[in-house]
Structure formats: structure tokens, C-alpha cells
XYZ file of C-alpha atoms in Angstrom:
285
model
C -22.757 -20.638 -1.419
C -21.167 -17.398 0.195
C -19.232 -14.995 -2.052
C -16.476 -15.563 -0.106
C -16.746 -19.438 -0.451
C -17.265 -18.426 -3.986
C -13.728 -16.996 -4.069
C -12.488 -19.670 -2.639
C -13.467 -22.158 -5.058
C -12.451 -19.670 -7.913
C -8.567 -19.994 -6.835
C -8.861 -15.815 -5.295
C -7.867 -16.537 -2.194
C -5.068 -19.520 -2.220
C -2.911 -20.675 -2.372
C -0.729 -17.591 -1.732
C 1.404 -16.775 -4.616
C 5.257 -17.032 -3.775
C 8.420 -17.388 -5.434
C 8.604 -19.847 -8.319
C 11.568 -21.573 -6.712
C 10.943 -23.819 -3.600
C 11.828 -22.790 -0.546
C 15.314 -23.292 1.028
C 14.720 -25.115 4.712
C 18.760 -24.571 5.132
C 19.643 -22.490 8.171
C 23.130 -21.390 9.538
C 23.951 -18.854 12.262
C 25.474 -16.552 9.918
C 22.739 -16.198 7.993
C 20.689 -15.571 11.176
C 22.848 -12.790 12.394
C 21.940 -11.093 8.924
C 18.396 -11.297 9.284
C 18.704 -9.840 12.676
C 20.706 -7.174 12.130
C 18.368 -5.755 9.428
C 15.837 -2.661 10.846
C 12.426 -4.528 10.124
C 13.427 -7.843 10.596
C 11.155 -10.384 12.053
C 8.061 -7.901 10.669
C 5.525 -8.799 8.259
C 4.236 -5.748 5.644
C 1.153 -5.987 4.180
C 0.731 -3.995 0.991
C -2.227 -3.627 -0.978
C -1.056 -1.861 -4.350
C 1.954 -2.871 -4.002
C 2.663 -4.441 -7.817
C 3.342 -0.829 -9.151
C 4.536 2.498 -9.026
C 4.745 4.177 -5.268
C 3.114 0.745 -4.253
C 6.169 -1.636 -5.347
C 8.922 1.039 -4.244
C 7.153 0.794 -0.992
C 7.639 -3.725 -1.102
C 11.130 -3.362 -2.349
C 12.802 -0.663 0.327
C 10.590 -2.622 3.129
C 12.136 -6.111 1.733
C 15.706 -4.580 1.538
C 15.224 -3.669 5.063
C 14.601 -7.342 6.153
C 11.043 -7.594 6.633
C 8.454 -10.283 5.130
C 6.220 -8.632 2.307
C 2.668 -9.605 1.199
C 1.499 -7.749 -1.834
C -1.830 -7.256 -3.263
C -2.925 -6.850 -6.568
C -5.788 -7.531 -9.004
C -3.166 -9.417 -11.861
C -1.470 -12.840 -10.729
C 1.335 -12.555 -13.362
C 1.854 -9.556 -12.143
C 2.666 -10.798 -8.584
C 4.134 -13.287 -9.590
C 7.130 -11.327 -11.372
C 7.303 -9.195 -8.197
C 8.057 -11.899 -6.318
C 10.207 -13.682 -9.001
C 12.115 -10.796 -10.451
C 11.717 -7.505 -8.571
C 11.771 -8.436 -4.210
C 15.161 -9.266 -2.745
C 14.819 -12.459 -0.293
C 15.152 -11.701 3.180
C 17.771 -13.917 2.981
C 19.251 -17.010 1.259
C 19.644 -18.945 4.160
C 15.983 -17.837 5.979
C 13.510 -20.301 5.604
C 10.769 -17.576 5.560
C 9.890 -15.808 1.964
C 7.549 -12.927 0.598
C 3.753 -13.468 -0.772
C 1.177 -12.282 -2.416
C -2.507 -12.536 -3.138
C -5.169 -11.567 -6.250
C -7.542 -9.359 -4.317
C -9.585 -6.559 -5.446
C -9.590 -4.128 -2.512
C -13.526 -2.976 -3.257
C -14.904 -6.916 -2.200
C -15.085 -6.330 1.525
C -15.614 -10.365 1.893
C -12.278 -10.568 0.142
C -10.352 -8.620 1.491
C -11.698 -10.111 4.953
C -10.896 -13.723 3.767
C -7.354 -12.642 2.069
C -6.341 -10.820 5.431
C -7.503 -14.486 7.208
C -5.114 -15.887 5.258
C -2.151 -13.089 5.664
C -2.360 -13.394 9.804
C -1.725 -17.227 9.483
C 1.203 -16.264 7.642
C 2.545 -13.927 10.985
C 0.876 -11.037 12.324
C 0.761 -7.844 10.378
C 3.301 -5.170 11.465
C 2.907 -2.755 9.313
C -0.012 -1.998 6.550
C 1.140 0.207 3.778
C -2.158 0.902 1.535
C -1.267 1.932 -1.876
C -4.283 0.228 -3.958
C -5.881 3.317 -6.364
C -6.915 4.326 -9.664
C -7.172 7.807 -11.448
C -9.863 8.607 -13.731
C -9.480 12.035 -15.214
C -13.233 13.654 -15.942
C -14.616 17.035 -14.964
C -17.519 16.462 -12.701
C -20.279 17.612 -15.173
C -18.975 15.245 -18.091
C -18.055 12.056 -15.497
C -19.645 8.437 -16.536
C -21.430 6.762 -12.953
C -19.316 3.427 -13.308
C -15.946 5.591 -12.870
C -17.400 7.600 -9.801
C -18.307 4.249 -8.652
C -14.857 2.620 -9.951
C -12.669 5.736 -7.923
C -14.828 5.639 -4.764
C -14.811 2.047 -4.639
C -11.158 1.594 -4.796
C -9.396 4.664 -3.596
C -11.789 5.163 -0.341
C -14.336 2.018 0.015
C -10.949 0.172 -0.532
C -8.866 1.986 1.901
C -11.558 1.494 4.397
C -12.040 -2.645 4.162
C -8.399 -3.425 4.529
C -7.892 -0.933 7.343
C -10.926 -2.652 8.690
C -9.754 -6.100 8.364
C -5.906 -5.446 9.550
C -7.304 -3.485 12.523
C -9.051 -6.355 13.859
C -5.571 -8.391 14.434
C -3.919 -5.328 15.280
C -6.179 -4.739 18.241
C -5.109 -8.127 19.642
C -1.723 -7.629 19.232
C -1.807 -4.619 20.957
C 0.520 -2.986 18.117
C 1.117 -1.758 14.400
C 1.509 0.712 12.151
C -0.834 1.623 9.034
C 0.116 4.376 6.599
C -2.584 5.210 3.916
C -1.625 6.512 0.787
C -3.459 9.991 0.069
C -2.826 13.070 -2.186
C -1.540 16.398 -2.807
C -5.083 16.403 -4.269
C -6.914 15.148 -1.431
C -6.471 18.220 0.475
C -5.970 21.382 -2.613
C -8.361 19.672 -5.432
C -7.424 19.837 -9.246
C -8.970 20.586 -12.500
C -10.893 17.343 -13.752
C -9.997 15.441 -10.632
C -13.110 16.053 -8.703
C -13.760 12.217 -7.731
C -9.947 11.632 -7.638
C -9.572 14.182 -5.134
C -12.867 13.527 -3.163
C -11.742 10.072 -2.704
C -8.173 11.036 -1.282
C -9.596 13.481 0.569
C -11.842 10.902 2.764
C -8.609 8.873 3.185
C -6.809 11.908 5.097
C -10.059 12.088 7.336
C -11.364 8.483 7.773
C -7.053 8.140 8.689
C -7.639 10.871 11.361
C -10.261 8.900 13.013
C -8.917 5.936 13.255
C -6.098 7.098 14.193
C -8.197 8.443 17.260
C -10.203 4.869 17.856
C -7.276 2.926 18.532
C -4.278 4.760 19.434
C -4.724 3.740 22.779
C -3.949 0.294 21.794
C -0.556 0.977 20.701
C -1.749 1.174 16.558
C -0.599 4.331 14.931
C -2.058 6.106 11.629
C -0.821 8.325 9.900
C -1.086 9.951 6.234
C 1.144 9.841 3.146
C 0.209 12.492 0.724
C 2.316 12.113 -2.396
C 2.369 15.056 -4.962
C 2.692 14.144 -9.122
C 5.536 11.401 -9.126
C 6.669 9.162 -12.045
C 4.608 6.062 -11.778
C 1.864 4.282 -14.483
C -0.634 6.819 -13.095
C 1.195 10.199 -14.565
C 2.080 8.105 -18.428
C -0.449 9.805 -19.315
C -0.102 13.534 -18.469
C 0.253 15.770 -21.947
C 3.948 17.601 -22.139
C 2.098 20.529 -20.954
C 0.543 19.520 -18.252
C 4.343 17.958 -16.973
C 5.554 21.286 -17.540
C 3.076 23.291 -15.856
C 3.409 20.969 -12.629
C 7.622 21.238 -12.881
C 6.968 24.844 -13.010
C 4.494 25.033 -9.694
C 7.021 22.632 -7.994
C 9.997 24.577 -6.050
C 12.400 21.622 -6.486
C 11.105 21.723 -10.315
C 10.682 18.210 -10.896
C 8.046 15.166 -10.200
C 9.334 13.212 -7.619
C 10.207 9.275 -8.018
C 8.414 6.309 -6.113
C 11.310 5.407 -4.713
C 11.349 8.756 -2.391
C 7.958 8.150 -1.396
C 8.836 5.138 -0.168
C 11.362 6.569 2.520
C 8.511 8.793 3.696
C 6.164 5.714 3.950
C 9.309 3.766 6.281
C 9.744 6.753 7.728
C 5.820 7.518 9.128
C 5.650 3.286 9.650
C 8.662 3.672 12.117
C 7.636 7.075 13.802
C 6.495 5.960 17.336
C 5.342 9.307 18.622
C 3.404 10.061 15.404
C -0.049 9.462 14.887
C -2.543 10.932 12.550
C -0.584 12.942 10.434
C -0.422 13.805 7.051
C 3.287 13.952 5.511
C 2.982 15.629 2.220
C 5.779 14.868 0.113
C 5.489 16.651 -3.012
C 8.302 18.698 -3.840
C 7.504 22.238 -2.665
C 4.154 21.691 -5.098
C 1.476 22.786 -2.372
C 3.589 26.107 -0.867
């Protein structure tokens, strides 16, 4: 039996998770007219990550704005309640709703399955990747299984589901990936060797890509977030917050939600390709 068969039978790969209520099949043209009228309508957003932090920001202001989201995430409960409690429906009257799936970006045969699955939903507009972990450890005291955990995730991640999305994308002829980087992936930090090594391939495997198929209409660009409030920062010492407040010239962290505008804004831009838009407060000047 193939691994992915293997994930199949194990319940990974359907059926999609949705909303715990069924579906409404009701139409009416005003309802219509609102779906319409909204910027990303008639899109689909594909967004690995995107059950926390910069990740679900990113789902909700791409839902308010009227297009279909598909989240991925490693916890089902977890997706669940985003679709339950924390995405707004495109619209009461659309018989069309949001998704998600259990995948753990690192399986290359599932994220090739999952995104199998996505395409029969509707074909990808827009891939937002936001999957990653942080594992704090200077390089001389750093266990193997978290280089291998940070790589895996944060780059070897990145890499399959651009992979996999690309693939439809190319015969569409269209679409629009950001990938979620760093402040670190380009300056470095104390104890976040790996960390930034990782984020740092994602700005230049982006760059490349963005150079393979930009002459099929796909953009690529770059989202390089500095230190914003999200799970991943909990666990920063009061010292270490103040000493990034201080080196930041708007003296604050920022909030997921204003990473999310850059992220609509870079998915939008249609005469911007392999760019990276740091948005980090004045931290890197």
C-alpha cells in the first residue's frame, strides 16, 4: 500500500472538513449581487498555516473579502472551530462554503494528494503559505530532530505545496502565491540560526520560482513579517519584548491582522513579482 493510500485509509485526506451546519442550497439574486460585488469573489485561497496567528488573520480578511478559503493544519479540532466559529460565510444565501484539511506540510505525498483534493473543489487563486515552527537553540547546543523539525516545515514545507499548487496553476495560466518569510530570513538573530536559515531559503527558492513561471501569468512574491503578536512570540521573556520595541521605530510588535493586508496586498499586485515586502515596523532600518 502507498503512503498516500495509507493516508487515505487513515481519514488524512477526506472528507474535507467544513462547517458543522449543512449547507444552504437557497439562492436569490440579492444575495448574488453581494457575492459579486466583494474584491475576491469567485476566488478560491489556499492556506497552509492558516489555523493561527498571521496564518488565520490571513483566512479571515481573505473570507471577509468574498473569496472561498481552504485551510491547512496539523489539528482537526482546530479547523474545525475555524470554520465553525472564527470564518465569516461568503454569504448566507451562496451555496458555496470554506474548507479545510489535516495535512502536515513536510509529507510531500500529502500535500500532493490534499492539493488533488483542493482543485476539485475550484482552482486555486491564490496560495498564501503560512505553515512554520520556531525552535529557539544556538547552533552549537541544537538537538538534530529540531534542525530536522524547522527545515522540514518552514522550507521542505514551503517547497511541496508551492510544488503541488504550481502544477494547476500552470494550466490555468494564472495565480498568485505569497510565501511567508522573515525579518530573520534575511538579518539572522541570536539563537535562531535554523529559524533563520530556513526563512532565508524561502526568500530565495520564492525568487526562482518566481523566475520559472512568470511567463505563465503566476506571480511570487515574499512576505517578510518582523516580531508580531501571534502563539510564536508567547514565549519571548519581558526583556527580550522590550529590547525588540526599543529596535522598532514605530516601538511596538505588530499584529497579524496587519500582516494580513500586506499578504492581500502582494496577492493582488499584478505588476509585482518576486519581491520581498518586509513589514516589520521600522525593525530592520
Amino acid at each position: 500500500m502507498s503512503a498516500s493510500m495509507t493516508a487515505r485509509a487513515a481519514g488524512i485526506i477526506l472528507p474535507a472538513i467544513r462547517r458543522s451546519y449543512a449547507a444552504t442550497t437557497t439562492t436569490n439574486e440579492a444575495g448574488d449581487r453581494l457575492v459579486h460585488a466583494k474584491p475576491l469573489a469567485n476566488t478560491l485561497t489556499l492556506i497552509p498555516g492558516g489555523t493561527r496567528g498571521i496564518g488565520l488573520a490571513v483566512a479571515k480578511l481573505f473570507a471577509s473579502k468574498g473569496s472561498r478559503v481552504v485551510i491547512l493544519g496539523r489539528d482537526p479540532d482546530r479547523i474545525q472551530h475555524v470554520l465553525n466559529s472564527e470564518l465569516p460565510p461568503i454569504t448566507p444565501e451562496a451555496n458555496v462554503d470554506h474548507a479545510g484539511f489535516k495535512c502536515d506540510v513536510a509529507n510531500r505525498e500529502e500535500v500532493e494528494d490534499i492539493v488533488k483534493e483542493v482543485v476539485k473543489i475550484a482552482p486555486v487563486d491564490y496560495l498564501i503559505t503560512s505553515a512554520g515552527v520556531a525552535i529557539g537553540s544556538l547552533l552549537v547546543s541544537v538537538k538534530p530532530e529540531d534542525v530536522e523539525t524547522t527545515m522540514n516545515i518552514n522550507l521542505m514545507g514551503t517547497i511541496w505545496v508551492n510544488k503541488a499548487v504550481v502544477k494547476e496553476m500552470l494550466r490555468q495560466r494564472k495565480g498568485s502565491i505569497v510565501n511567508i518569510s522573515s525579518v530573520l530570513g534575511s538579518g539572522g538573530s541570536l539563537g535562531q540560526t535554523i529559524y533563520s536559515a530556513s526563512k532565508g531559503g524561502v526568500i530565495a527558492f520564492s525568487k526562482a520560482l518566481a523566475k520559472e513561471v512568470g511567463s505563465r501569468g503566476i506571480s511570487v512574491n515574499i512576505l517578510s513579517p518582523g516580531y508580531t503578536e501571534t502563539d510564536m512570540t508567547q514565549g519571548l521573556t519581558e526583556e527580550m519584548r522590550a529590547d525588540i520595541i526599543a529596535r522598532t521605530s514605530l516601538g511596538r510588535m505588530g499584529q497579524p491582522d496587519e500582516i494580513a493586508e500586506a499578504a492581500l496586498f502582494l496577492a493582488q499586485a499584478r505588476f509585482v513579482t518576486g519581491q520581498v515586502l518586509t513589514v516589520d515596523g521600522g525593525l530592520a532600518l
